[in-house]
PDB file of C-alpha atoms in Angstrom:
ATOM      1  CA  UNK A  25     -59.487  -2.233 -55.166  1.00  0.00           C
ATOM      2  CA  UNK A  26     -57.617  -4.136 -52.397  1.00  0.00           C
ATOM      3  CA  UNK A  27     -58.469  -2.060 -49.513  1.00  0.00           C
ATOM      4  CA  UNK A  28     -60.982  -3.810 -47.052  1.00  0.00           C
ATOM      5  CA  UNK A  29     -60.982  -6.955 -45.071  1.00  0.00           C
ATOM      6  CA  UNK A  30     -64.366  -8.242 -44.094  1.00  0.00           C
ATOM      7  CA  UNK A  31     -65.394  -7.608 -40.639  1.00  0.00           C
ATOM      8  CA  UNK A  32     -67.563 -10.451 -39.029  1.00  0.00           C
ATOM      9  CA  UNK A  33     -68.151  -9.146 -35.374  1.00  0.00           C
ATOM     10  CA  UNK A  34     -69.714  -5.808 -34.613  1.00  0.00           C
ATOM     11  CA  UNK A  35     -67.916  -5.747 -31.096  1.00  0.00           C
ATOM     12  CA  UNK A  36     -64.910  -4.100 -32.316  1.00  0.00           C
ATOM     13  CA  UNK A  37     -65.098  -1.687 -29.303  1.00  0.00           C
ATOM     14  CA  UNK A  38     -64.544   1.398 -31.411  1.00  0.00           C
ATOM     15  CA  UNK A  39     -66.886   4.358 -31.178  1.00  0.00           C
ATOM     16  CA  UNK A  40     -69.310   4.687 -34.059  1.00  0.00           C
ATOM     17  CA  UNK A  41     -68.719   8.107 -35.659  1.00  0.00           C
ATOM     18  CA  UNK A  42     -70.688   9.729 -38.630  1.00  0.00           C
ATOM     19  CA  UNK A  43     -68.763  13.016 -39.833  1.00  0.00           C
ATOM     20  CA  UNK A  44     -71.739  14.045 -41.994  1.00  0.00           C
ATOM     21  CA  UNK A  45     -73.356  17.198 -41.274  1.00  0.00           C
ATOM     22  CA  UNK A  46     -77.148  17.083 -39.784  1.00  0.00           C
ATOM     23  CA  UNK A  47     -78.604  16.969 -43.347  1.00  0.00           C
ATOM     24  CA  UNK A  48     -76.661  14.002 -44.386  1.00  0.00           C
ATOM     25  CA  UNK A  49     -75.971  15.824 -47.743  1.00  0.00           C
ATOM     26  CA  UNK A  50     -72.179  16.029 -47.525  1.00  0.00           C
ATOM     27  CA  UNK A  51     -70.235  13.448 -49.565  1.00  0.00           C
ATOM     28  CA  UNK A  52     -66.594  14.155 -48.482  1.00  0.00           C
ATOM     29  CA  UNK A  53     -65.492  12.515 -45.063  1.00  0.00           C
ATOM     30  CA  UNK A  54     -62.005  13.837 -43.839  1.00  0.00           C
ATOM     31  CA  UNK A  55     -60.200  11.547 -41.528  1.00  0.00           C
ATOM     32  CA  UNK A  56     -56.788  12.184 -39.691  1.00  0.00           C
ATOM     33  CA  UNK A  57     -54.506  10.198 -37.295  1.00  0.00           C
ATOM     34  CA  UNK A  58     -56.865  10.799 -34.507  1.00  0.00           C
ATOM     35  CA  UNK A  59     -59.552   8.819 -36.253  1.00  0.00           C
ATOM     36  CA  UNK A  60     -57.464   5.661 -35.921  1.00  0.00           C
ATOM     37  CA  UNK A  61     -59.653   2.737 -34.331  1.00  0.00           C
ATOM     38  CA  UNK A  62     -63.099   4.523 -35.091  1.00  0.00           C
ATOM     39  CA  UNK A  63     -66.138   3.175 -36.776  1.00  0.00           C
ATOM     40  CA  UNK A  64     -67.100   5.226 -39.720  1.00  0.00           C
ATOM     41  CA  UNK A  65     -70.595   5.367 -41.380  1.00  0.00           C
ATOM     42  CA  UNK A  66     -70.788   6.229 -44.948  1.00  0.00           C
ATOM     43  CA  UNK A  67     -73.036   6.175 -48.176  1.00  0.00           C
ATOM     44  CA  UNK A  68     -72.445   4.375 -51.442  1.00  0.00           C
ATOM     45  CA  UNK A  69     -70.338   7.073 -53.654  1.00  0.00           C
ATOM     46  CA  UNK A  70     -69.271   8.909 -50.789  1.00  0.00           C
ATOM     47  CA  UNK A  71     -65.549  10.019 -50.739  1.00  0.00           C
ATOM     48  CA  UNK A  72     -63.194   9.626 -47.911  1.00  0.00           C
ATOM     49  CA  UNK A  73     -60.085  11.677 -47.651  1.00  0.00           C
ATOM     50  CA  UNK A  74     -57.322  10.352 -45.304  1.00  0.00           C
ATOM     51  CA  UNK A  75     -54.556  12.603 -44.597  1.00  0.00           C
ATOM     52  CA  UNK A  76     -51.600  11.191 -42.238  1.00  0.00           C
ATOM     53  CA  UNK A  77     -48.333  12.539 -41.277  1.00  0.00           C
ATOM     54  CA  UNK A  78     -45.356  11.192 -43.574  1.00  0.00           C
ATOM     55  CA  UNK A  79     -41.921  12.062 -44.002  1.00  0.00           C
ATOM     56  CA  UNK A  80     -40.548  10.209 -47.101  1.00  0.00           C
ATOM     57  CA  UNK A  81     -36.984  11.339 -46.557  1.00  0.00           C
ATOM     58  CA  UNK A  82     -36.767   8.698 -43.868  1.00  0.00           C
ATOM     59  CA  UNK A  83     -38.111   5.989 -46.049  1.00  0.00           C
ATOM     60  CA  UNK A  84     -41.269   5.442 -44.281  1.00  0.00           C
ATOM     61  CA  UNK A  85     -44.525   5.830 -46.250  1.00  0.00           C
ATOM     62  CA  UNK A  86     -47.923   4.799 -45.738  1.00  0.00           C
ATOM     63  CA  UNK A  87     -49.265   1.854 -47.856  1.00  0.00           C
ATOM     64  CA  UNK A  88     -52.329  -0.317 -47.674  1.00  0.00           C
ATOM     65  CA  UNK A  89     -52.333  -3.192 -45.507  1.00  0.00           C
ATOM     66  CA  UNK A  90     -54.122  -6.143 -46.498  1.00  0.00           C
ATOM     67  CA  UNK A  91     -57.256  -6.529 -48.753  1.00  0.00           C
ATOM     68  CA  UNK A  92     -59.729  -8.902 -49.944  1.00  0.00           C
ATOM     69  CA  UNK A  93     -62.619  -6.505 -49.885  1.00  0.00           C
ATOM     70  CA  UNK A  94     -64.366  -4.212 -52.586  1.00  0.00           C
ATOM     71  CA  UNK A  95     -66.147  -1.686 -50.325  1.00  0.00           C
ATOM     72  CA  UNK A  96     -63.998   1.247 -51.155  1.00  0.00           C
ATOM     73  CA  UNK A  97     -61.573   1.997 -54.092  1.00  0.00           C
ATOM     74  CA  UNK A  98     -58.472   4.123 -53.909  1.00  0.00           C
ATOM     75  CA  UNK A  99     -58.965   6.961 -56.026  1.00  0.00           C
ATOM     76  CA  UNK A 100     -55.783   8.799 -55.472  1.00  0.00           C
ATOM     77  CA  UNK A 101     -52.674   9.028 -53.118  1.00  0.00           C
ATOM     78  CA  UNK A 102     -50.020  11.787 -53.205  1.00  0.00           C
ATOM     79  CA  UNK A 103     -47.746  13.372 -50.820  1.00  0.00           C
ATOM     80  CA  UNK A 104     -48.135  16.925 -49.852  1.00  0.00           C
ATOM     81  CA  UNK A 105     -45.172  18.918 -48.264  1.00  0.00           C
ATOM     82  CA  UNK A 106     -45.876  21.056 -45.378  1.00  0.00           C
ATOM     83  CA  UNK A 107     -46.233  24.504 -46.348  1.00  0.00           C
ATOM     84  CA  UNK A 108     -43.041  25.689 -44.580  1.00  0.00           C
ATOM     85  CA  UNK A 109     -41.433  22.619 -45.073  1.00  0.00           C
ATOM     86  CA  UNK A 110     -37.529  22.611 -44.894  1.00  0.00           C
ATOM     87  CA  UNK A 111     -35.163  20.123 -46.570  1.00  0.00           C
ATOM     88  CA  UNK A 112     -35.978  16.662 -45.024  1.00  0.00           C
ATOM     89  CA  UNK A 113     -39.104  18.054 -43.506  1.00  0.00           C
ATOM     90  CA  UNK A 114     -42.347  16.114 -43.359  1.00  0.00           C
ATOM     91  CA  UNK A 115     -45.700  16.674 -44.717  1.00  0.00           C
ATOM     92  CA  UNK A 116     -48.980  14.802 -45.415  1.00  0.00           C
ATOM     93  CA  UNK A 117     -49.900  11.504 -47.236  1.00  0.00           C
ATOM     94  CA  UNK A 118     -53.468  12.505 -48.637  1.00  0.00           C
ATOM     95  CA  UNK A 119     -55.430   9.108 -49.828  1.00  0.00           C
ATOM     96  CA  UNK A 120     -58.799   9.531 -51.302  1.00  0.00           C
ATOM     97  CA  UNK A 121     -61.227   6.555 -51.402  1.00  0.00           C
ATOM     98  CA  UNK A 122     -64.612   6.162 -52.816  1.00  0.00           C
ATOM     99  CA  UNK A 123     -67.597   3.791 -51.292  1.00  0.00           C
ATOM    100  CA  UNK A 124     -68.411   1.278 -54.103  1.00  0.00           C
ATOM    101  CA  UNK A 125     -70.942  -1.113 -52.292  1.00  0.00           C
ATOM    102  CA  UNK A 126     -72.747  -1.406 -49.230  1.00  0.00           C
ATOM    103  CA  UNK A 127     -71.269  -3.784 -46.344  1.00  0.00           C
ATOM    104  CA  UNK A 128     -69.026  -3.609 -43.338  1.00  0.00           C
ATOM    105  CA  UNK A 129     -65.443  -3.803 -43.412  1.00  0.00           C
ATOM    106  CA  UNK A 130     -61.946  -2.378 -42.444  1.00  0.00           C
ATOM    107  CA  UNK A 131     -59.779   0.258 -43.975  1.00  0.00           C
ATOM    108  CA  UNK A 132     -56.049  -0.862 -42.882  1.00  0.00           C
ATOM    109  CA  UNK A 133     -52.888   1.113 -43.439  1.00  0.00           C
ATOM    110  CA  UNK A 134     -49.087   0.851 -42.434  1.00  0.00           C
ATOM    111  CA  UNK A 135     -46.266   3.136 -42.144  1.00  0.00           C
ATOM    112  CA  UNK A 136     -43.358   1.167 -43.311  1.00  0.00           C
ATOM    113  CA  UNK A 137     -40.100   0.775 -45.436  1.00  0.00           C
ATOM    114  CA  UNK A 138     -41.483  -1.264 -48.090  1.00  0.00           C
ATOM    115  CA  UNK A 139     -38.059  -2.674 -49.159  1.00  0.00           C
ATOM    116  CA  UNK A 140     -37.228  -3.830 -45.408  1.00  0.00           C
ATOM    117  CA  UNK A 141     -40.521  -5.701 -45.181  1.00  0.00           C
ATOM    118  CA  UNK A 142     -43.135  -6.282 -42.254  1.00  0.00           C
ATOM    119  CA  UNK A 143     -40.465  -5.861 -39.443  1.00  0.00           C
ATOM    120  CA  UNK A 144     -40.335  -2.418 -40.549  1.00  0.00           C
ATOM    121  CA  UNK A 145     -43.748  -1.217 -39.754  1.00  0.00           C
ATOM    122  CA  UNK A 146     -43.744   1.659 -37.083  1.00  0.00           C
ATOM    123  CA  UNK A 147     -47.279   2.437 -37.021  1.00  0.00           C
ATOM    124  CA  UNK A 148     -50.857   0.969 -38.177  1.00  0.00           C
ATOM    125  CA  UNK A 149     -53.720   2.944 -39.033  1.00  0.00           C
ATOM    126  CA  UNK A 150     -57.352   1.306 -38.748  1.00  0.00           C
ATOM    127  CA  UNK A 151     -60.959   2.344 -39.195  1.00  0.00           C
ATOM    128  CA  UNK A 152     -63.977   0.136 -39.555  1.00  0.00           C
ATOM    129  CA  UNK A 153     -66.231   1.334 -42.339  1.00  0.00           C
ATOM    130  CA  UNK A 154     -70.073   0.624 -42.789  1.00  0.00           C
ATOM    131  CA  UNK A 155     -71.073   1.635 -46.104  1.00  0.00           C
ATOM    132  CA  UNK A 156     -74.967   1.996 -46.428  1.00  0.00           C
ATOM    133  CA  UNK A 157     -76.744   2.260 -49.932  1.00  0.00           C
TER     134      UNK A 157
END
């Protein structure tokens, strides 16, 4: 459960967004690259599906960036090739998280070549999560 970093200030400048339907019954939230920097409100036990462009043939892969919190737990991470992908073509890294407890924190990922270390990071993805009971 090394996913979230605590947030101590609510003035993060991101737009609050709740992707649930009007009835509040939906339990799967889906995020993409366009949601980078947003604030997300979810409930304990909700699932968060994050889909980010990735081309592992380049050596760059998405990975969790930091930790220290336990608001959400990574349930799965898999690479899904594009439907009409050619050799060397890209696809999506699909990560699924489950909200474990109430609180506020940040989910951070980085696109990098792990063996080259931090200088190889070419992109970061961050969302602020507010998990409610």
